[in-house]
PDB file of N, CA and C and ligand atoms in Angstrom:
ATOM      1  N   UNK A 770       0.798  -1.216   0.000  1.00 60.00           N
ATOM      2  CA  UNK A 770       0.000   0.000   0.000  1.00 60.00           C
ATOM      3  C   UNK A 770       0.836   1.273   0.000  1.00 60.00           C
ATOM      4  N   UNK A 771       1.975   1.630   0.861  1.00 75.00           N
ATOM      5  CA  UNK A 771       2.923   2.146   0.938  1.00 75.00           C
ATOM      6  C   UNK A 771       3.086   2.808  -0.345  1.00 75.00           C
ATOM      7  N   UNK A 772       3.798   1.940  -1.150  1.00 85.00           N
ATOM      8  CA  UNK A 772       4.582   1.988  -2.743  1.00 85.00           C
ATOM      9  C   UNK A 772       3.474   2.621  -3.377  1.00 85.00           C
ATOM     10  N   UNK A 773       2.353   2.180  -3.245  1.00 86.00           N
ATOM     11  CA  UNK A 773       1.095   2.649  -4.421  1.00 86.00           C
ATOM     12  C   UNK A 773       1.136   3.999  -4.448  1.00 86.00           C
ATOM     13  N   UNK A 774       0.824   4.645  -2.535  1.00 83.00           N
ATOM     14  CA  UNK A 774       0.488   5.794  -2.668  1.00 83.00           C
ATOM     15  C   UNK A 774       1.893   6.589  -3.129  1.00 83.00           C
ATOM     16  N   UNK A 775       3.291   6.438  -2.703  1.00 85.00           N
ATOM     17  CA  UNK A 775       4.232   6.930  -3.203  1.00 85.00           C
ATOM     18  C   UNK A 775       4.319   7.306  -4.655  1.00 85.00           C
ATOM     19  N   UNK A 776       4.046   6.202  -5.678  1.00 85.00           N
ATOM     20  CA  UNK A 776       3.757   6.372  -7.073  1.00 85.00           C
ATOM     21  C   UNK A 776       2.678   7.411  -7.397  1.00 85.00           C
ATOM     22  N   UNK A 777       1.493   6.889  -6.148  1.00 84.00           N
ATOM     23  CA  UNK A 777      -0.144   8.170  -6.814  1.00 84.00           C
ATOM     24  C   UNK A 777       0.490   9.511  -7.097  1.00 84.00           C
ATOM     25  N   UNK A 778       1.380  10.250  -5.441  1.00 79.00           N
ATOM     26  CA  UNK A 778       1.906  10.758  -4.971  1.00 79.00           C
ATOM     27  C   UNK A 778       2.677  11.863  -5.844  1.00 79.00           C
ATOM     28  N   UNK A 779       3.650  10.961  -6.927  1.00 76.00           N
ATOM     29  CA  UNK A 779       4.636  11.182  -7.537  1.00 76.00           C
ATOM     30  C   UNK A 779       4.062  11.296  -8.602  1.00 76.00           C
ATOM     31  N   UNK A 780       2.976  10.702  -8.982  1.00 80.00           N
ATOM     32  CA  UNK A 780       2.028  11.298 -10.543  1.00 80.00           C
ATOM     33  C   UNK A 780       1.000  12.518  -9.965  1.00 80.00           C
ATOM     34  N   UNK A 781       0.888  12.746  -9.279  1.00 82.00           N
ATOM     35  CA  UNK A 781       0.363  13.993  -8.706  1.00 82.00           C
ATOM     36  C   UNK A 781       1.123  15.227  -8.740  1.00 82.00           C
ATOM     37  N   UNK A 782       2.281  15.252  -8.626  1.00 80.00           N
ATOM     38  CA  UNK A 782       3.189  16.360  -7.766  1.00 80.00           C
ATOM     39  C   UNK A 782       3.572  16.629  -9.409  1.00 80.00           C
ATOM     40  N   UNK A 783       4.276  17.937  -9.435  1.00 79.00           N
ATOM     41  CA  UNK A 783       5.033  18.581 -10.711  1.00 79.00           C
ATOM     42  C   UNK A 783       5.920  17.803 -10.802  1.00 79.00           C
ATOM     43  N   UNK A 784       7.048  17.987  -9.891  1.00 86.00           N
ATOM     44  CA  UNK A 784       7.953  17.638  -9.730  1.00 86.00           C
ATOM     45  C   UNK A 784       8.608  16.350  -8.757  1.00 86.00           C
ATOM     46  N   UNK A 785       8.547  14.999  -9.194  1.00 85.00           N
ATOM     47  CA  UNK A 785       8.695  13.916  -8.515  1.00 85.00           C
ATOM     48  C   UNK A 785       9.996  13.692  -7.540  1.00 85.00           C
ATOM     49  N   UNK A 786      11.093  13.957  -8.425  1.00 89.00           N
ATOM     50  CA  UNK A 786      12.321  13.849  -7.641  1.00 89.00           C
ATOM     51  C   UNK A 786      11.935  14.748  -6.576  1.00 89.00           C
ATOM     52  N   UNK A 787      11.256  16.333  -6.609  1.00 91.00           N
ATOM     53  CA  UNK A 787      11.550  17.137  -5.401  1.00 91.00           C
ATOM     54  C   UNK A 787      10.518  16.256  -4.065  1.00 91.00           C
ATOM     55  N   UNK A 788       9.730  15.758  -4.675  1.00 90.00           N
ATOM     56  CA  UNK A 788       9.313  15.109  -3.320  1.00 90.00           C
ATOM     57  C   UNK A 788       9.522  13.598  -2.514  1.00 90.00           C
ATOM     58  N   UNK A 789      10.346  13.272  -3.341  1.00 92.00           N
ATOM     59  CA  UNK A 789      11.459  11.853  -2.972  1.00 92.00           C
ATOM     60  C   UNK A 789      12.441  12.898  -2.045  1.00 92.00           C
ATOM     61  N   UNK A 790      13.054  13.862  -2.426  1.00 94.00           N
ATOM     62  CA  UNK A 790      13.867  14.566  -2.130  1.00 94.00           C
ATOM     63  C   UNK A 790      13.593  14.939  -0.717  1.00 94.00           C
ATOM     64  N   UNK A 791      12.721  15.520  -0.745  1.00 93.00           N
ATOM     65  CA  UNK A 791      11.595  16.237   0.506  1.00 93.00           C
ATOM     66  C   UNK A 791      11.477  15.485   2.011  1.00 93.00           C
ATOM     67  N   UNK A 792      10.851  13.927   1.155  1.00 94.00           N
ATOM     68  CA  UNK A 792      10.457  12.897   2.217  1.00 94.00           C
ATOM     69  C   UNK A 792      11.472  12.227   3.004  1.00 94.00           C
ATOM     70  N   UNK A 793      12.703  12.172   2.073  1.00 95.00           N
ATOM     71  CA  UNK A 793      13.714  11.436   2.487  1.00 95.00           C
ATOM     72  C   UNK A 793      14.535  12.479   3.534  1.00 95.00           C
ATOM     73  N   UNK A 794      14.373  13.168   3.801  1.00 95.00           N
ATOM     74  CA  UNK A 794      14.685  14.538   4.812  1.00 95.00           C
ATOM     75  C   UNK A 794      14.054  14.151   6.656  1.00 95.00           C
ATOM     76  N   UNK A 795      12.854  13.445   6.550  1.00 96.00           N
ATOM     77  CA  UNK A 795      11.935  12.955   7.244  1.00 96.00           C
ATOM     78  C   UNK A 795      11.989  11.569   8.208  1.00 96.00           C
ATOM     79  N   UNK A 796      12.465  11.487   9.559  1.00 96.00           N
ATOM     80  CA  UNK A 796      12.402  10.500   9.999  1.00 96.00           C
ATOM     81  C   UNK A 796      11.484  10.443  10.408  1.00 96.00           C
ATOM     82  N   UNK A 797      11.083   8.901  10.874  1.00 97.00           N
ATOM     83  CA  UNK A 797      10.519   8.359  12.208  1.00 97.00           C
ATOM     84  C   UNK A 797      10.450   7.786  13.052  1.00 97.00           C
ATOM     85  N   UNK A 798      10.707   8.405  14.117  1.00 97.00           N
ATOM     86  CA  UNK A 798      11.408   7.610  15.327  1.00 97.00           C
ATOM     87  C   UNK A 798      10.204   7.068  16.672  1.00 97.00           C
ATOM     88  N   UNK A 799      10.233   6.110  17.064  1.00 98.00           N
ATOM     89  CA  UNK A 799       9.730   5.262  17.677  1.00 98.00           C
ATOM     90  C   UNK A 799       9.655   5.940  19.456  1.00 98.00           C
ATOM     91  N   UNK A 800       8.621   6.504  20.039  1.00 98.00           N
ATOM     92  CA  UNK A 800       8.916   6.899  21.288  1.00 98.00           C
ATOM     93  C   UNK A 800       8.488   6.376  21.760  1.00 98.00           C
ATOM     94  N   UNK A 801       8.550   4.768  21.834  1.00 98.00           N
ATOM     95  CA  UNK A 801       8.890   3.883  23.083  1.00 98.00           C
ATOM     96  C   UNK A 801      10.424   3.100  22.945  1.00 98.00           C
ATOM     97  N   UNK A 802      10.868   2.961  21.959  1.00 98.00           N
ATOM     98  CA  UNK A 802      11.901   2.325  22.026  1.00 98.00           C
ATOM     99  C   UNK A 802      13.243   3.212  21.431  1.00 98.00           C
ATOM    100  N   UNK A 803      13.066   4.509  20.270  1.00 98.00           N
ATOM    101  CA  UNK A 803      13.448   5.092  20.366  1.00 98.00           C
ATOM    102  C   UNK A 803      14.081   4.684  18.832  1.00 98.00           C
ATOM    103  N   UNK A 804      13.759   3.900  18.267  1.00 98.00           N
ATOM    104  CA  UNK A 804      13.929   2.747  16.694  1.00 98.00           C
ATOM    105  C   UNK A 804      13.622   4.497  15.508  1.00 98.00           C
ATOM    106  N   UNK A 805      15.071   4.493  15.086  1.00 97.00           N
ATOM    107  CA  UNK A 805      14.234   5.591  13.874  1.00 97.00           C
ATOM    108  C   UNK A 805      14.723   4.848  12.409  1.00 97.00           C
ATOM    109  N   UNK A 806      14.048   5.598  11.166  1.00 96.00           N
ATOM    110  CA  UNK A 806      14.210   4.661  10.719  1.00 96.00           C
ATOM    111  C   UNK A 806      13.557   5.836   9.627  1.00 96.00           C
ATOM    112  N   UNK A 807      14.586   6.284   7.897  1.00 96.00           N
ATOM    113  CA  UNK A 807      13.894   7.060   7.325  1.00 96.00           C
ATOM    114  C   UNK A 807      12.510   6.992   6.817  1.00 96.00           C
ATOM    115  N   UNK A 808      11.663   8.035   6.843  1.00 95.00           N
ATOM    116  CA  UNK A 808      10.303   7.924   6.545  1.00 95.00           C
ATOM    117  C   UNK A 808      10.335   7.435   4.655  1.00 95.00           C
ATOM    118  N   UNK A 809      10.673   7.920   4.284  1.00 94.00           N
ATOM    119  CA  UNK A 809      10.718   7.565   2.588  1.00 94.00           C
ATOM    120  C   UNK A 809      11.338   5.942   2.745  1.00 94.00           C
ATOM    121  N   UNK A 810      11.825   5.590   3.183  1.00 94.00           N
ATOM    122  CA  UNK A 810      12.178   4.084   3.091  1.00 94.00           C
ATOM    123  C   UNK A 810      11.117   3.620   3.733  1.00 94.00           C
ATOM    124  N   UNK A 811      10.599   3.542   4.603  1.00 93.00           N
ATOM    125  CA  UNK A 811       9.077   3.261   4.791  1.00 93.00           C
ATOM    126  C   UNK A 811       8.074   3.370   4.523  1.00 93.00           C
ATOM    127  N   UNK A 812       8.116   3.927   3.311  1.00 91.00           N
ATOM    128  CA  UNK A 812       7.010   4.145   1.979  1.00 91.00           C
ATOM    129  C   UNK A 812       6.118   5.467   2.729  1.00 91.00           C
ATOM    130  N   UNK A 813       6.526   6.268   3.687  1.00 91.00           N
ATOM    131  CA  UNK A 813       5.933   7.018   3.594  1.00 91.00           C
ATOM    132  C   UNK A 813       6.510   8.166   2.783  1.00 91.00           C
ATOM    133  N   UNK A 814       5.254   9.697   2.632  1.00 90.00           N
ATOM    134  CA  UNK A 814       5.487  10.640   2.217  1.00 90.00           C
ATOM    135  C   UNK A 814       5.249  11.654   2.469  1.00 90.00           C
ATOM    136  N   UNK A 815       6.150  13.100   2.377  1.00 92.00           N
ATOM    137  CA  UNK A 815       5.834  14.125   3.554  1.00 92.00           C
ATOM    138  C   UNK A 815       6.624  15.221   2.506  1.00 92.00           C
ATOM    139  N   UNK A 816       5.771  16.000   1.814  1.00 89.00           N
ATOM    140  CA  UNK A 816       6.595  17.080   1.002  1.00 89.00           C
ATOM    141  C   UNK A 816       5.278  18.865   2.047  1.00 89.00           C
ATOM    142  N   UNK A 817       6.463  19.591   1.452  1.00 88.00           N
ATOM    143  CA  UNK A 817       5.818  20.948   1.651  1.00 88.00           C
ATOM    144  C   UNK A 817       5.443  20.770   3.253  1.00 88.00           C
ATOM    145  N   UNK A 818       5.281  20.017   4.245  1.00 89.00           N
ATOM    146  CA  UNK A 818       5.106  20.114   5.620  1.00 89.00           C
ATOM    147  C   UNK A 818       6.420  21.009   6.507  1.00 89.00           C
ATOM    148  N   UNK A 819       5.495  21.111   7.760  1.00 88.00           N
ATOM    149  CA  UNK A 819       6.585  21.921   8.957  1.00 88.00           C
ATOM    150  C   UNK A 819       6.309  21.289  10.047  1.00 88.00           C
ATOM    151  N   UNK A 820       7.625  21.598  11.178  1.00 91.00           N
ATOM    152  CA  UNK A 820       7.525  20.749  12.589  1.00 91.00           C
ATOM    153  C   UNK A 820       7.533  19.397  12.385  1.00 91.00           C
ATOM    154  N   UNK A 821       6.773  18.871  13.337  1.00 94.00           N
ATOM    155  CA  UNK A 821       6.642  17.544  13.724  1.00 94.00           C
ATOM    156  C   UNK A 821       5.464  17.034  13.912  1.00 94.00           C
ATOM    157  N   UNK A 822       5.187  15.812  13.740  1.00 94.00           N
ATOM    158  CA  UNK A 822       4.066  15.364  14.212  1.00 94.00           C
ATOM    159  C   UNK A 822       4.224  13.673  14.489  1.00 94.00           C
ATOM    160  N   UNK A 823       2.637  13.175  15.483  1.00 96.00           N
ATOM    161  CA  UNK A 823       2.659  12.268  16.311  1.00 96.00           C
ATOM    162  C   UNK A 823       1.789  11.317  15.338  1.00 96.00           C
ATOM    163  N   UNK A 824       2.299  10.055  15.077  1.00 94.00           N
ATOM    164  CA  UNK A 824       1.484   9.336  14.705  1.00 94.00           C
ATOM    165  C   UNK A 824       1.299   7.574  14.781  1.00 94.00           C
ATOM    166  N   UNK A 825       0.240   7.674  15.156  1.00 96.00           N
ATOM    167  CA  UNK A 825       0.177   5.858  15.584  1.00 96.00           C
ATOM    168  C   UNK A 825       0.140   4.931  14.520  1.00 96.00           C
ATOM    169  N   UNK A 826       1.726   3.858  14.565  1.00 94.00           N
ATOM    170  CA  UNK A 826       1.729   3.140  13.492  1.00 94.00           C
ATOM    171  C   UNK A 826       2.507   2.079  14.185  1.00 94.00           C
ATOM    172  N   UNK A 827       2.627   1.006  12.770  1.00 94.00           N
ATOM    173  CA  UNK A 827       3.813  -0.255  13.724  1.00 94.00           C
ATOM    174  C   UNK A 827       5.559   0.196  13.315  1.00 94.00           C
ATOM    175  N   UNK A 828       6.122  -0.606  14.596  1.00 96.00           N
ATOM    176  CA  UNK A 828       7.152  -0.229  14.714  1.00 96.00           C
ATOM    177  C   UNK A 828       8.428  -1.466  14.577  1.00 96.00           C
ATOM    178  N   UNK A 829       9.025  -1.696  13.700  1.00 95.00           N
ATOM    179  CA  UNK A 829       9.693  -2.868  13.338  1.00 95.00           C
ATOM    180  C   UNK A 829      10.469  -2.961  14.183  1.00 95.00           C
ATOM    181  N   UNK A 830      11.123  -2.375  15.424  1.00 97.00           N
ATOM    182  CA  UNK A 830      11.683  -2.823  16.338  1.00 97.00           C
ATOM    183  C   UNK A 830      11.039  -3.507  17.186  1.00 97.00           C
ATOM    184  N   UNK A 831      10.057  -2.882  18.059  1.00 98.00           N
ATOM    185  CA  UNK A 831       8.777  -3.234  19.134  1.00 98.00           C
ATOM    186  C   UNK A 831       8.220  -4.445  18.546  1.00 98.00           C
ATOM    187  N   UNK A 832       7.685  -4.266  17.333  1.00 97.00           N
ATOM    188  CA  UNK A 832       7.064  -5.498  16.632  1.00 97.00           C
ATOM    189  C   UNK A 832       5.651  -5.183  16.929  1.00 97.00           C
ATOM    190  N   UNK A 833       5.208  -4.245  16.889  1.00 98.00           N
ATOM    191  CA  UNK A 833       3.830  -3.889  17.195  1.00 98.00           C
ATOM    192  C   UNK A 833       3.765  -2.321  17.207  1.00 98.00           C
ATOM    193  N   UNK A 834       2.153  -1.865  17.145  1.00 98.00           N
ATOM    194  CA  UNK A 834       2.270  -0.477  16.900  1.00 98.00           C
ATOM    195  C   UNK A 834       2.427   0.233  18.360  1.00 98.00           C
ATOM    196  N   UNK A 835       2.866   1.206  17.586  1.00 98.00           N
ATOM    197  CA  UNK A 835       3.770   2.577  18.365  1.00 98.00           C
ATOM    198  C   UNK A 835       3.275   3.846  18.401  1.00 98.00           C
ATOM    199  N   UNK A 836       3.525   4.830  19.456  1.00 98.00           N
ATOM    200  CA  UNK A 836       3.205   6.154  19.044  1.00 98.00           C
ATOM    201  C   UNK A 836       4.487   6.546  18.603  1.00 98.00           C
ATOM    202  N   UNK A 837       4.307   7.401  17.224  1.00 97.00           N
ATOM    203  CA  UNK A 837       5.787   7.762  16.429  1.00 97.00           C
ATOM    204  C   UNK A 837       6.145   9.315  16.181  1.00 97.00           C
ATOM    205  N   UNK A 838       7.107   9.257  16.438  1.00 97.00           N
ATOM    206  CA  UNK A 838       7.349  10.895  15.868  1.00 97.00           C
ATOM    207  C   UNK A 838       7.245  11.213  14.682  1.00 97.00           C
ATOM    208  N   UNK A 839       7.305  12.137  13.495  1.00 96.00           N
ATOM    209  CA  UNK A 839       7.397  12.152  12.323  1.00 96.00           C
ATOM    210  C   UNK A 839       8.081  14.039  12.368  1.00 96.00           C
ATOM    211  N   UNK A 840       9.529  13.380  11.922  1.00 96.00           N
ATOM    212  CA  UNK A 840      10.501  14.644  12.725  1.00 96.00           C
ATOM    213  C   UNK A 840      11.309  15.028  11.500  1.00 96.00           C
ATOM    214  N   UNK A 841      11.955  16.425  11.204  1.00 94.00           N
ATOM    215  CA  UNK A 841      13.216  16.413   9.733  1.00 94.00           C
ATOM    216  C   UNK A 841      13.825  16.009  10.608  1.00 94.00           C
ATOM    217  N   UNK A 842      14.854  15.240   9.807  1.00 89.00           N
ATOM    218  CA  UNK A 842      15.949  15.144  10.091  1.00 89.00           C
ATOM    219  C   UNK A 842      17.027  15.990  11.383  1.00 89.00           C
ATOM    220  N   UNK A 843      16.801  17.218  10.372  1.00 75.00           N
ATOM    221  CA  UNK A 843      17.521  18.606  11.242  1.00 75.00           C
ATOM    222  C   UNK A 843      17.293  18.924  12.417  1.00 75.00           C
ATOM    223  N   UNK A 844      15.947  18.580  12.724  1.00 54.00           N
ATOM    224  CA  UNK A 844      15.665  18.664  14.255  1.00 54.00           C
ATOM    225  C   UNK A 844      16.550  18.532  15.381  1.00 54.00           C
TER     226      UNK A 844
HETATM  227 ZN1   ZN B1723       9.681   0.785  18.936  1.00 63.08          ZN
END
């Protein structure tokens, strides 16, 4: 499901590379165990956003879902 929306994503946007570019800027790190892990390699996608945000998903360390950060990098 991941991959699909990445592709929708990328036929949507003008410019594809800039939002591969964008996402891959984007971690998400695990605040129970602390597991980060880039958001674009996890098929997610995050262009034109700011800050941070909280979101409940699974966590391949824990092995079950997590509350997650969704942080740049730069942070
Ligand atoms: Zn975890």
């Amino acid at each position: 499901m991941p991959r699909f929306w990445q592709r929708l994503t990328q036929k949507l946007m003008p410019d594809p590379d800039a939002v591969e570019a964008e996402s891959r800027k984007w971690q998400i790190t695990c605040k129970t165990c602390g597991h980060s892990r880039n958001l674009w390699e996890a098929g997610g996608v995050r262009y034109k956003a700011k800050g941070s945000k909280s979101s409940y998903g699974p966590c391949p360390e824990c092995g079950r879902k997590r509350w997650l950060r969704i942080h740049k990098v730069s942070d």
